[in-house]
């Protein structure tokens, strides 16, 4: 590799006079201090300023005039109008597209936070543009009419939705409110409530209870029904269900699919191990060291302390024993509650126990603080050793279920059981008072409820599977009989109070002979009874079948003569019914009592009020207040003009 020699050169040096001479100053059009403009290195300050000026000039020529023109053009065009309407006593009101969409978004947020008020003002789905226009018009009419919603009324409404919609979960409500903003509550829910109140007032002012409506309500409530029926028991299909029993693998897979509450009878119960420190009385558990370690304040009034203690514990600690019936005497009625000893009767006991009770509470607070001190490692506490040193008794329960603890002689009181079984692992329960002891416990182990191995519970699982399968087979049998009856289409009742519900089911009817043939001759009958009367009017009202059929009156009275209802299952699924309406007749109006008349009159007025309020729909507002949607009308006109001619 060849190399070339490199010659080291040095820059020329300045003479002493040149070094001492000052640098020549730049003079020209601009004399700008250095601290105002910092030009790039090796660039003239004048040249740098001229370059900036050139950039600004180009912006003025090409960019800014276009933007100004756009703004001017926009200012020259009016924003599109979403809807217009004739506001009584004012100029016609026009609502722009932007304002309409803002109100619609706020309305949607308000109804998402409070769906209940949406139902009250006739909006059951996500609000549309028409809904927004309707609420705008109605709210304006309400404000013009002087309708107001006070802060107190708004607050009570908010409390109701937190209670009934959010199930008292204030945190969830406040999170949702934070998502939408406080104006949703203060302004827009208030706006919906104002519309609701306006509709109520409008309906109330014009609502009249018409006599025909009162009579229709009476007939709807009071119809006499005569019934035929026969039943079959699900248990009759038990052997058939057993024959369908799947193999063990499929049966185990079926069990895994069942909800936990269905598996409850198969699971081993939760079991707990705990040490419980208890005070019994001054003789067996003097608690001397406890009182020394946690003394009462020096200024405590012991008499008042004893009275306070009595008021806290008397219901459990000082209940009188129940009176036993005399030997050979039969007890015909439940015994009366025995009551409680008065403070004067147990005063000495209260004076002795009150200091112990409050000392135990202080000890409990102390051990909780020692085992879970914030920012510090948990401290190990010898709970049983401390309890013994305090002069208390330690009762140990080992791997005991709730039911087992209830049977415990000392700890079986519900307050003690619930306290121990609601305490987390390695924590301390609440201080509990029973008739025999005062104490609290430390939960040292919890064995969760579990399913035993499948082979151990296989037979129980099989029985669990057979029960619903037997019901299915019974229902299938009755459905087959039901489908053997003739079909028909019921005629609409012109005098019906309510329009018929959309019904796509197939209606079937049978005469008495055909029904008896399907039942193999075993048909039960109930004579005419008022479906809106008293159940006790049925002489067999205590019979299980009669009780069940009475509970079905609301659906059975919708049948027509001879119609057979689809198979009905009893609440426990044991009996499946086929019911035929043997007859129906109206209860004469002259049997209406004064109380019935007053109640039905109020109900008819309420219906009329609701009907009038619902009339304030978009169609009504278009007719009465000239509500119009200009853009939509223009689009419809253009669409009609563009449609192909039929010629």
Coordinates of C-alpha atoms in Angstrom, one line a residue:
X1 CA 0.0 0.0 0.0
X2 CA 1.4 3.3 -1.0
X3 CA 1.3 6.2 1.3
X4 CA 1.6 9.9 0.7
X5 CA 3.5 12.3 2.9
X6 CA 1.3 14.7 4.7
X7 CA 2.5 18.2 5.4
X8 CA 1.4 19.9 8.5
X9 CA 0.2 23.4 7.9
X10 CA -0.6 26.1 10.4
X11 CA -2.9 29.0 10.0
X12 CA -1.3 32.4 9.6
X13 CA -0.8 34.3 12.8
X14 CA -2.0 37.8 13.3
X15 CA 0.3 40.6 14.3
X16 CA 0.1 42.2 17.7
X17 CA -1.5 45.3 16.2
X18 CA -4.1 43.2 14.3
X19 CA -5.0 41.3 17.6
X20 CA -5.5 44.5 19.5
X21 CA -7.5 46.3 16.8
X22 CA -11.3 46.2 17.3
X23 CA -13.4 44.2 14.9
X24 CA -15.1 46.5 12.3
X25 CA -18.8 47.0 13.0
X26 CA -21.4 46.3 10.5
X27 CA -23.4 49.3 9.4
X28 CA -26.3 49.4 7.1
X29 CA -30.0 49.6 7.0
X30 CA -30.5 47.7 10.3
X31 CA -28.7 48.3 13.5
X32 CA -30.2 45.6 15.7
X33 CA -28.8 44.6 19.1
X34 CA -27.4 41.0 19.4
X35 CA -29.7 40.1 22.2
X36 CA -32.8 40.8 19.9
X37 CA -31.8 38.6 16.9
X38 CA -29.4 35.7 16.9
X39 CA -28.4 34.9 13.3
X40 CA -26.9 31.5 12.5
X41 CA -23.2 31.2 12.6
X42 CA -21.3 32.6 9.6
X43 CA -24.5 34.4 8.4
X44 CA -24.9 38.1 8.2
X45 CA -27.5 39.5 10.5
X46 CA -28.8 41.7 7.7
X47 CA -29.1 38.8 5.3
X48 CA -31.0 36.8 8.0
X49 CA -33.5 39.6 8.7
X50 CA -34.1 40.0 5.0
X51 CA -34.8 36.3 4.6
X52 CA -37.4 36.3 7.4
X53 CA -39.1 39.3 5.8
X54 CA -39.3 37.5 2.5
X55 CA -41.0 34.5 4.1
X56 CA -43.6 36.7 5.7
X57 CA -44.2 38.5 2.4
X58 CA -44.9 35.1 0.7
X59 CA -47.3 34.1 3.4
X60 CA -49.2 37.4 3.0
X61 CA -49.4 36.9 -0.8
X62 CA -50.4 33.2 -1.1
X63 CA -51.8 31.8 2.2
X64 CA -53.6 34.4 4.3
X65 CA -55.9 35.8 1.5
X66 CA -57.3 32.3 0.8
X67 CA -58.1 31.8 4.5
X68 CA -59.7 35.2 4.8
X69 CA -61.7 34.5 1.7
X70 CA -62.9 31.2 3.1
X71 CA -63.9 32.9 6.3
X72 CA -65.7 35.6 4.4
X73 CA -67.5 33.0 2.3
X74 CA -68.6 31.1 5.4
X75 CA -69.8 34.3 7.0
X76 CA -71.9 35.0 4.0
X77 CA -73.7 31.6 4.1
X78 CA -76.3 31.0 6.8
X79 CA -76.0 27.8 8.9
X80 CA -78.5 25.1 7.8
X81 CA -81.7 25.0 9.9
X82 CA -82.7 21.6 11.3
X83 CA -86.2 22.4 12.3
X84 CA -88.7 25.3 12.7
X85 CA -91.9 25.8 14.7
X86 CA -94.4 28.4 15.6
X87 CA -93.9 29.5 19.2
X88 CA -97.1 31.0 20.6
X89 CA -96.7 34.7 21.4
X90 CA -93.2 34.9 19.8
X91 CA -91.6 35.0 16.4
X92 CA -91.3 31.6 14.7
X93 CA -88.4 29.7 16.2
X94 CA -85.6 28.2 14.0
X95 CA -83.1 25.8 15.4
X96 CA -79.9 25.4 13.5
X97 CA -78.2 22.1 12.7
X98 CA -75.4 22.7 15.2
X99 CA -77.7 23.6 18.1
X100 CA -80.0 20.7 17.3
X101 CA -77.2 18.2 17.3
X102 CA -75.8 19.6 20.6
X103 CA -79.2 19.3 22.2
X104 CA -79.6 15.8 20.8
X105 CA -76.3 14.6 22.2
X106 CA -77.1 16.1 25.6
X107 CA -80.5 14.4 25.6
X108 CA -78.9 11.0 24.7
X109 CA -76.4 11.4 27.5
X110 CA -79.2 12.4 30.0
X111 CA -81.3 9.3 29.1
X112 CA -78.2 7.1 29.3
X113 CA -77.6 8.3 32.8
X114 CA -81.3 8.2 33.7
X115 CA -83.3 5.9 31.4
X116 CA -86.3 6.1 33.7
X117 CA -87.1 9.7 32.8
X118 CA -86.9 8.8 29.1
X119 CA -89.7 6.3 29.6
X120 CA -91.7 8.9 31.3
X121 CA -91.5 11.4 28.4
X122 CA -92.1 8.8 25.7
X123 CA -88.6 7.9 24.6
X124 CA -87.7 4.2 25.0
X125 CA -84.8 3.9 22.6
X126 CA -81.8 6.1 21.6
X127 CA -83.3 9.5 20.8
X128 CA -83.8 10.5 17.2
X129 CA -83.7 13.9 15.5
X130 CA -87.5 13.9 15.8
X131 CA -87.3 13.2 19.5
X132 CA -84.8 16.0 20.0
X133 CA -87.1 18.5 18.2
X134 CA -90.1 17.2 20.2
X135 CA -88.3 17.7 23.5
X136 CA -87.1 21.2 22.4
X137 CA -90.6 22.3 21.5
X138 CA -92.2 20.8 24.7
X139 CA -89.5 22.3 27.0
X140 CA -90.0 25.7 25.4
X141 CA -93.8 25.4 25.9
X142 CA -93.3 24.3 29.5
X143 CA -91.0 27.3 30.3
X144 CA -93.4 29.7 28.6
X145 CA -96.2 28.2 30.8
X146 CA -94.2 28.8 33.9
X147 CA -93.4 25.2 34.7
X148 CA -90.3 24.8 36.9
X149 CA -88.3 22.0 38.5
X150 CA -86.8 23.1 41.8
X151 CA -83.5 22.0 43.1
X152 CA -85.3 20.0 45.7
X153 CA -87.4 18.1 43.1
X154 CA -84.3 17.4 41.0
X155 CA -82.5 16.1 44.1
X156 CA -85.3 13.8 45.1
X157 CA -85.5 12.4 41.5
X158 CA -81.7 11.8 41.5
X159 CA -82.0 10.0 44.8
X160 CA -84.7 7.8 43.3
X161 CA -82.6 6.8 40.2
X162 CA -79.6 6.1 42.5
X163 CA -81.8 3.8 44.6
X164 CA -83.8 2.0 42.0
X165 CA -81.6 2.1 38.8
X166 CA -78.2 2.0 40.4
X167 CA -79.2 -0.1 43.4
X168 CA -77.8 2.5 45.8
X169 CA -74.4 2.3 44.1
X170 CA -73.4 5.9 44.4
X171 CA -69.9 5.3 43.1
X172 CA -71.2 4.0 39.7
X173 CA -73.6 6.8 39.4
X174 CA -70.9 9.4 40.0
X175 CA -68.5 7.7 37.6
X176 CA -71.2 7.9 34.9
X177 CA -72.0 11.5 35.8
X178 CA -68.3 12.4 35.5
X179 CA -68.2 10.8 32.1
X180 CA -71.1 13.1 30.8
X181 CA -70.3 16.2 32.9
X182 CA -72.3 17.9 35.7
X183 CA -74.6 19.8 33.2
X184 CA -76.2 16.6 32.3
X185 CA -77.7 16.4 35.8
X186 CA -78.2 20.1 36.5
X187 CA -79.5 21.1 33.1
X188 CA -80.6 18.3 30.9
X189 CA -82.2 15.8 33.3
X190 CA -84.0 18.9 34.8
X191 CA -85.1 19.7 31.2
X192 CA -86.6 16.2 30.8
X193 CA -88.4 16.5 34.2
X194 CA -89.8 19.8 33.1
X195 CA -91.2 18.2 30.0
X196 CA -92.6 15.3 32.1
X197 CA -94.3 17.8 34.4
X198 CA -95.7 19.8 31.5
X199 CA -97.2 16.6 30.0
X200 CA -98.7 15.6 33.3
X201 CA -100.3 19.0 33.8
X202 CA -101.6 19.0 30.2
X203 CA -103.1 15.6 30.6
X204 CA -104.6 16.3 34.0
X205 CA -106.3 19.5 32.8
X206 CA -108.2 17.7 30.0
X207 CA -108.6 14.2 31.5
X208 CA -112.2 13.1 32.2
X209 CA -113.3 9.6 33.4
X210 CA -115.9 8.5 30.8
X211 CA -118.6 6.2 32.1
X212 CA -118.0 3.8 29.2
X213 CA -114.3 3.5 30.3
X214 CA -115.4 2.8 33.9
X215 CA -117.7 0.0 32.7
X216 CA -114.9 -1.5 30.5
X217 CA -112.5 -1.5 33.4
X218 CA -115.1 -3.3 35.5
X219 CA -115.7 -5.9 32.8
X220 CA -111.9 -6.3 32.3
X221 CA -111.4 -6.9 36.1
X222 CA -114.6 -8.9 36.8
X223 CA -115.2 -11.9 34.5
X224 CA -116.6 -15.2 35.7
X225 CA -114.8 -18.2 34.4
X226 CA -115.7 -21.9 34.4
X227 CA -112.8 -24.3 33.9
X228 CA -112.1 -27.9 32.9
X229 CA -108.7 -29.4 33.4
X230 CA -106.7 -32.5 33.8
X231 CA -103.1 -33.0 35.0
X232 CA -100.3 -35.4 34.8
X233 CA -97.4 -35.8 37.3
X234 CA -93.8 -35.4 36.2
X235 CA -93.0 -38.3 38.5
X236 CA -95.0 -40.6 36.2
X237 CA -92.1 -40.2 33.6
X238 CA -89.3 -40.9 36.1
X239 CA -88.6 -44.3 34.7
X240 CA -88.6 -43.1 31.2
X241 CA -86.2 -40.3 32.2
X242 CA -84.0 -42.8 33.9
X243 CA -83.8 -44.8 30.7
X244 CA -82.5 -41.7 29.0
X245 CA -79.7 -41.2 31.5
X246 CA -76.5 -40.3 29.7
X247 CA -73.1 -42.0 30.4
X248 CA -71.0 -40.9 33.3
X249 CA -68.8 -38.6 31.2
X250 CA -71.8 -36.8 29.7
X251 CA -73.4 -36.7 33.1
X252 CA -70.3 -35.1 34.7
X253 CA -70.1 -32.6 31.8
X254 CA -73.8 -31.7 32.4
X255 CA -73.0 -31.1 36.1
X256 CA -70.2 -28.8 35.3
X257 CA -72.6 -26.7 33.2
X258 CA -75.0 -26.2 36.0
X259 CA -74.9 -22.9 38.0
X260 CA -73.4 -23.1 41.5
X261 CA -76.8 -22.8 43.2
X262 CA -77.9 -25.9 41.5
X263 CA -74.9 -27.7 42.8
X264 CA -75.4 -26.6 46.4
X265 CA -76.8 -29.9 47.6
X266 CA -73.8 -31.7 46.3
X267 CA -71.0 -29.5 47.5
X268 CA -69.2 -29.9 50.8
X269 CA -70.0 -26.9 53.0
X270 CA -67.4 -24.3 53.8
X271 CA -65.5 -25.1 57.0
X272 CA -63.6 -22.8 59.3
X273 CA -61.1 -23.1 62.1
X274 CA -61.0 -20.3 64.7
X275 CA -60.0 -19.5 68.2
X276 CA -62.6 -17.5 70.1
X277 CA -61.8 -15.5 73.2
X278 CA -64.9 -15.4 75.5
X279 CA -66.0 -13.8 78.7
X280 CA -68.6 -15.8 80.7
X281 CA -68.9 -14.3 84.1
X282 CA -66.8 -12.7 86.9
X283 CA -66.2 -16.1 88.5
X284 CA -65.1 -18.3 85.6
X285 CA -63.4 -15.6 83.5
X286 CA -62.5 -12.7 85.8
X287 CA -60.6 -10.8 83.0
X288 CA -58.5 -9.1 85.7
X289 CA -55.4 -8.6 83.4
X290 CA -57.7 -7.4 80.6
X291 CA -59.1 -4.6 82.8
X292 CA -55.5 -3.6 83.8
X293 CA -54.2 -3.6 80.2
X294 CA -57.2 -1.6 78.9
X295 CA -58.6 0.4 81.7
X296 CA -61.5 2.8 81.4
X297 CA -60.9 6.6 81.5
X298 CA -60.7 8.0 85.0
X299 CA -63.7 10.2 84.6
X300 CA -66.1 7.5 83.4
X301 CA -69.4 7.4 85.2
X302 CA -69.7 3.7 86.0
X303 CA -73.5 3.9 86.5
X304 CA -74.0 5.5 83.1
X305 CA -71.5 3.0 81.5
X306 CA -73.6 0.1 82.9
X307 CA -76.8 1.7 81.5
X308 CA -75.3 2.2 78.1
X309 CA -74.1 -1.4 78.1
X310 CA -77.5 -2.7 79.0
X311 CA -79.1 -0.7 76.1
X312 CA -76.5 -2.3 73.7
X313 CA -76.8 -6.0 74.8
X314 CA -80.2 -6.5 76.5
X315 CA -81.9 -8.1 73.4
X316 CA -79.3 -11.0 73.4
X317 CA -77.8 -11.0 76.9
X318 CA -80.8 -10.4 79.1
X319 CA -83.7 -12.2 77.3
X320 CA -86.0 -14.0 79.7
X321 CA -86.3 -17.8 79.3
X322 CA -89.4 -19.0 77.5
X323 CA -92.2 -20.4 79.6
X324 CA -92.5 -24.2 79.3
X325 CA -96.1 -25.6 79.1
X326 CA -97.3 -27.5 82.1
X327 CA -96.8 -31.2 82.0
X328 CA -99.6 -32.8 80.0
X329 CA -100.9 -29.5 78.7
X330 CA -101.1 -29.1 75.0
X331 CA -99.8 -25.8 73.5
X332 CA -102.5 -24.7 71.0
X333 CA -100.9 -21.4 70.0
X334 CA -97.3 -20.2 69.6
X335 CA -95.9 -19.0 73.0
X336 CA -95.7 -15.2 73.6
X337 CA -92.2 -13.7 73.5
X338 CA -90.9 -13.9 77.0
X339 CA -89.5 -10.4 77.1
X340 CA -86.4 -9.1 78.7
X341 CA -85.1 -8.4 82.2
X342 CA -85.2 -4.7 83.2
X343 CA -82.0 -2.8 83.9
X344 CA -82.8 -2.7 87.6
X345 CA -83.2 -6.5 87.6
X346 CA -79.7 -7.0 86.1
X347 CA -78.0 -3.8 87.4
X348 CA -75.2 -5.6 89.3
X349 CA -74.4 -7.8 86.4
X350 CA -74.2 -4.8 84.1
X351 CA -71.9 -3.0 86.5
X352 CA -69.6 -6.0 86.5
X353 CA -69.7 -6.7 82.7
X354 CA -69.7 -3.2 81.2
X355 CA -66.0 -2.5 81.9
X356 CA -65.1 -6.0 80.5
X357 CA -67.2 -5.4 77.4
X358 CA -65.5 -2.0 76.6
X359 CA -62.0 -3.4 77.5
X360 CA -62.6 -6.3 75.1
X361 CA -63.5 -3.8 72.3
X362 CA -60.3 -1.9 73.0
X363 CA -58.2 -5.1 73.0
X364 CA -59.9 -6.1 69.6
X365 CA -59.0 -2.6 68.2
X366 CA -55.4 -3.0 69.4
X367 CA -54.8 -6.5 67.9
X368 CA -56.3 -5.4 64.6
X369 CA -54.0 -2.3 64.6
X370 CA -50.9 -4.5 65.5
X371 CA -51.6 -7.0 62.7
X372 CA -52.4 -4.5 60.0
X373 CA -50.5 -1.3 60.7
X374 CA -50.4 0.9 57.6
X375 CA -46.9 1.0 56.1
X376 CA -45.5 -1.6 58.4
X377 CA -45.0 -5.4 58.2
X378 CA -47.8 -7.4 59.9
X379 CA -47.0 -8.4 63.5
X380 CA -47.5 -11.9 64.6
X381 CA -49.9 -12.1 67.5
X382 CA -50.3 -15.1 69.9
X383 CA -54.0 -14.6 70.2
X384 CA -54.8 -17.7 72.3
X385 CA -51.8 -16.9 74.6
X386 CA -52.9 -13.2 75.1
X387 CA -56.5 -14.3 75.7
X388 CA -55.5 -16.7 78.4
X389 CA -53.1 -14.1 80.0
X390 CA -56.0 -11.6 80.0
X391 CA -58.1 -14.0 82.1
X392 CA -60.4 -15.0 79.3
X393 CA -61.4 -18.5 78.1
X394 CA -60.3 -19.7 74.6
X395 CA -62.8 -21.8 72.7
X396 CA -61.4 -23.5 69.6
X397 CA -63.6 -24.7 66.7
X398 CA -61.8 -26.9 64.1
X399 CA -63.0 -27.3 60.5
X400 CA -66.6 -26.5 61.5
X401 CA -69.3 -25.8 59.0
X402 CA -71.9 -23.0 59.6
X403 CA -74.5 -25.6 60.5
X404 CA -72.1 -27.2 62.9
X405 CA -71.3 -23.9 64.6
X406 CA -75.0 -23.2 65.0
X407 CA -75.2 -26.4 67.1
X408 CA -72.3 -25.2 69.4
X409 CA -73.5 -24.7 72.9
X410 CA -71.6 -21.4 73.5
X411 CA -71.0 -20.0 70.0
X412 CA -74.2 -21.0 68.2
X413 CA -75.9 -17.6 68.5
X414 CA -76.6 -16.2 65.0
X415 CA -74.6 -13.0 65.7
X416 CA -71.5 -15.0 66.6
X417 CA -71.9 -17.5 63.7
X418 CA -72.4 -14.7 61.1
X419 CA -69.5 -12.8 62.6
X420 CA -67.0 -15.7 62.3
X421 CA -68.2 -16.8 58.9
X422 CA -68.0 -13.3 57.4
X423 CA -64.5 -12.7 58.6
X424 CA -61.6 -13.0 56.1
X425 CA -58.8 -15.5 56.6
X426 CA -56.3 -14.5 59.4
X427 CA -58.5 -11.7 60.6
X428 CA -60.5 -10.9 63.7
X429 CA -64.3 -11.1 63.9
X430 CA -66.5 -8.5 65.4
X431 CA -67.2 -8.5 69.1
X432 CA -70.4 -10.5 69.6
X433 CA -72.8 -10.8 72.5
X434 CA -74.8 -13.9 73.2
X435 CA -76.9 -15.0 76.2
X436 CA -73.9 -17.1 77.4
X437 CA -70.7 -15.3 76.4
X438 CA -69.2 -12.1 75.1
X439 CA -66.3 -12.6 72.6
X440 CA -64.6 -12.4 69.3
X441 CA -62.5 -14.8 67.3
X442 CA -59.5 -15.1 65.0
X443 CA -60.1 -17.1 61.8
X444 CA -57.0 -19.2 61.2
X445 CA -58.1 -21.5 58.4
X446 CA -60.9 -21.6 55.8
X447 CA -61.8 -24.7 53.7
X448 CA -63.9 -23.5 50.8
X449 CA -66.9 -25.4 49.7
X450 CA -66.1 -27.9 46.9
X451 CA -67.6 -30.6 44.7
X452 CA -66.4 -34.1 45.8
X453 CA -65.0 -36.4 43.2
X454 CA -67.6 -37.3 40.7
X455 CA -67.7 -41.1 41.5
X456 CA -68.7 -40.2 45.1
X457 CA -71.7 -38.2 44.0
X458 CA -72.6 -39.9 40.8
X459 CA -75.9 -41.3 42.1
X460 CA -77.0 -37.9 43.5
X461 CA -76.1 -36.2 40.2
X462 CA -78.2 -38.8 38.3
X463 CA -81.2 -38.0 40.5
X464 CA -80.6 -34.3 39.9
X465 CA -80.6 -34.9 36.1
X466 CA -83.7 -37.1 36.2
X467 CA -86.0 -34.5 37.9
X468 CA -86.0 -31.9 35.1
X469 CA -85.9 -34.6 32.4
X470 CA -89.1 -36.1 33.9
X471 CA -90.7 -32.7 33.7
X472 CA -89.7 -32.3 30.1
X473 CA -91.2 -35.6 29.2
X474 CA -94.4 -34.7 31.0
X475 CA -94.6 -31.4 29.1
X476 CA -93.9 -33.1 25.8
X477 CA -96.8 -35.6 26.5
X478 CA -99.2 -32.7 27.3
X479 CA -98.0 -30.7 24.3
X480 CA -98.8 -33.7 22.0
X481 CA -102.3 -33.8 23.4
X482 CA -102.7 -30.1 23.0
X483 CA -101.6 -30.2 19.4
X484 CA -104.3 -32.8 18.7
X485 CA -107.0 -30.2 19.2
X486 CA -108.4 -28.1 16.4
X487 CA -106.9 -24.8 15.5
X488 CA -108.8 -21.5 15.1
X489 CA -108.2 -17.8 14.8
X490 CA -110.0 -15.8 17.6
X491 CA -112.0 -12.8 16.7
X492 CA -111.1 -9.4 18.0
X493 CA -113.4 -8.1 20.7
X494 CA -114.5 -4.6 19.6
X495 CA -115.4 -3.7 23.2
X496 CA -112.1 -4.8 24.7
X497 CA -110.5 -2.2 26.9
X498 CA -107.0 -2.7 25.7
X499 CA -105.9 -3.6 22.1
X500 CA -104.8 -7.2 21.8
X501 CA -101.1 -7.9 22.1
X502 CA -99.2 -9.1 19.0
X503 CA -99.9 -12.8 19.2
X504 CA -98.2 -15.3 16.8
X505 CA -99.2 -18.4 18.8
X506 CA -101.5 -21.0 17.5
X507 CA -104.9 -21.1 19.3
X508 CA -106.6 -24.4 19.8
X509 CA -110.1 -25.3 21.1
X510 CA -112.0 -28.5 22.0
X511 CA -115.5 -29.4 23.0
X512 CA -116.1 -31.2 26.3
X513 CA -116.1 -34.6 24.7
X514 CA -112.8 -34.1 22.8
X515 CA -111.2 -32.7 25.9
X516 CA -112.4 -35.7 28.0
X517 CA -111.2 -38.1 25.4
X518 CA -107.7 -36.5 25.6
X519 CA -107.8 -36.8 29.3
X520 CA -108.9 -40.4 29.2
X521 CA -112.1 -39.4 30.9
X522 CA -110.5 -37.9 34.1
X523 CA -111.5 -34.2 33.9
X524 CA -111.9 -31.9 36.8
X525 CA -114.3 -28.9 36.7
X526 CA -114.6 -25.6 38.5
X527 CA -117.9 -23.7 38.2
X528 CA -118.2 -20.0 37.4
X529 CA -116.0 -17.8 39.7
X530 CA -115.3 -14.1 39.4
X531 CA -111.6 -13.8 38.4
X532 CA -111.5 -10.4 40.0
X533 CA -113.2 -11.4 43.2
X534 CA -112.0 -13.0 46.4
X535 CA -110.2 -16.4 46.2
X536 CA -112.1 -17.5 49.3
X537 CA -115.3 -17.5 47.2
X538 CA -114.2 -20.8 45.8
X539 CA -115.3 -23.5 48.2
X540 CA -112.2 -25.5 47.3
X541 CA -109.8 -22.6 47.5
X542 CA -107.4 -24.5 49.7
X543 CA -107.0 -27.3 47.2
X544 CA -103.6 -27.2 45.4
X545 CA -105.0 -27.3 41.9
X546 CA -107.6 -24.6 42.6
X547 CA -104.9 -22.4 44.2
X548 CA -102.7 -22.8 41.1
X549 CA -105.5 -22.1 38.6
X550 CA -106.5 -19.0 40.6
X551 CA -103.0 -17.7 40.1
X552 CA -103.5 -18.1 36.3
X553 CA -106.6 -16.0 36.1
X554 CA -104.9 -13.1 34.3
X555 CA -104.1 -15.3 31.3
X556 CA -107.1 -17.7 31.5
X557 CA -109.6 -14.8 31.2
X558 CA -108.0 -13.9 27.8
X559 CA -109.2 -17.3 26.4
X560 CA -112.5 -17.6 24.5
X561 CA -115.2 -20.3 25.2
X562 CA -113.9 -23.7 24.4
X563 CA -110.2 -22.6 24.0
X564 CA -107.5 -24.7 25.5
X565 CA -104.5 -23.1 27.0
X566 CA -101.0 -24.3 26.2
X567 CA -99.6 -26.7 28.9
X568 CA -99.0 -25.0 32.3
X569 CA -96.5 -26.2 34.9
X570 CA -97.0 -25.9 38.6
X571 CA -94.3 -23.8 40.4
X572 CA -92.5 -26.9 41.6
X573 CA -92.7 -28.5 38.2
X574 CA -94.4 -31.6 39.6
X575 CA -97.8 -31.2 37.9
X576 CA -98.5 -30.3 34.3
X577 CA -101.9 -28.9 33.5
X578 CA -104.1 -28.7 30.4
X579 CA -106.9 -26.2 31.0
X580 CA -110.0 -25.6 28.9
X581 CA -112.3 -22.5 29.3
X582 CA -115.7 -24.1 29.7
X583 CA -117.5 -20.8 29.9
X584 CA -117.1 -17.0 30.4
X585 CA -119.6 -14.4 31.4
X586 CA -119.6 -10.8 32.6
X587 CA -120.3 -9.9 36.2
X588 CA -123.3 -7.4 36.2
X589 CA -122.3 -3.8 36.7
X590 CA -124.9 -3.4 39.4
X591 CA -122.6 -5.5 41.6
X592 CA -120.0 -2.7 41.6
X593 CA -119.6 -1.3 45.1
X594 CA -119.1 2.4 45.9
X595 CA -115.5 1.6 46.7
X596 CA -115.1 -0.1 43.3
X597 CA -116.7 2.8 41.5
X598 CA -114.3 5.3 43.2
X599 CA -111.3 3.2 42.4
X600 CA -112.2 2.6 38.8
X601 CA -113.1 6.2 38.2
X602 CA -109.7 7.3 39.4
X603 CA -108.1 4.6 37.2
X604 CA -110.1 5.7 34.1
X605 CA -109.1 9.3 34.7
X606 CA -105.5 8.3 35.0
X607 CA -105.8 6.4 31.7
X608 CA -107.3 9.4 30.1
X609 CA -104.5 11.6 31.5
X610 CA -101.9 9.3 30.1
X611 CA -103.6 9.2 26.7
X612 CA -103.7 13.0 26.4
X613 CA -100.1 13.3 27.4
X614 CA -99.1 10.8 24.7
X615 CA -100.9 12.9 22.1
X616 CA -98.0 15.4 22.2
X617 CA -96.1 13.5 19.6
X618 CA -94.2 14.8 16.5
X619 CA -97.3 14.5 14.3
X620 CA -99.4 16.5 16.8
X621 CA -96.7 19.2 17.0
X622 CA -96.5 19.4 13.2
X623 CA -100.3 19.9 13.1
X624 CA -100.7 22.3 16.0
X625 CA -97.4 24.2 16.2
X626 CA -96.2 24.0 12.6
X627 CA -93.1 21.9 13.4
X628 CA -91.2 21.5 10.1
X629 CA -87.8 19.9 9.1
X630 CA -86.8 22.0 6.0
X631 CA -83.8 19.9 5.0
X632 CA -85.7 16.7 5.1
X633 CA -88.6 18.2 3.1
X634 CA -86.1 19.5 0.5
X635 CA -84.5 16.1 0.2
X636 CA -87.9 14.4 -0.2
X637 CA -88.8 16.9 -2.9
X638 CA -85.6 16.3 -4.7
X639 CA -86.0 12.6 -4.4
X640 CA -89.5 12.8 -5.9
X641 CA -88.2 15.0 -8.8
X642 CA -85.4 12.5 -9.5
X643 CA -87.8 9.5 -9.5
X644 CA -88.4 8.0 -13.0
X645 CA -91.6 8.9 -14.6
X646 CA -94.2 6.2 -14.9
X647 CA -95.0 7.3 -18.5

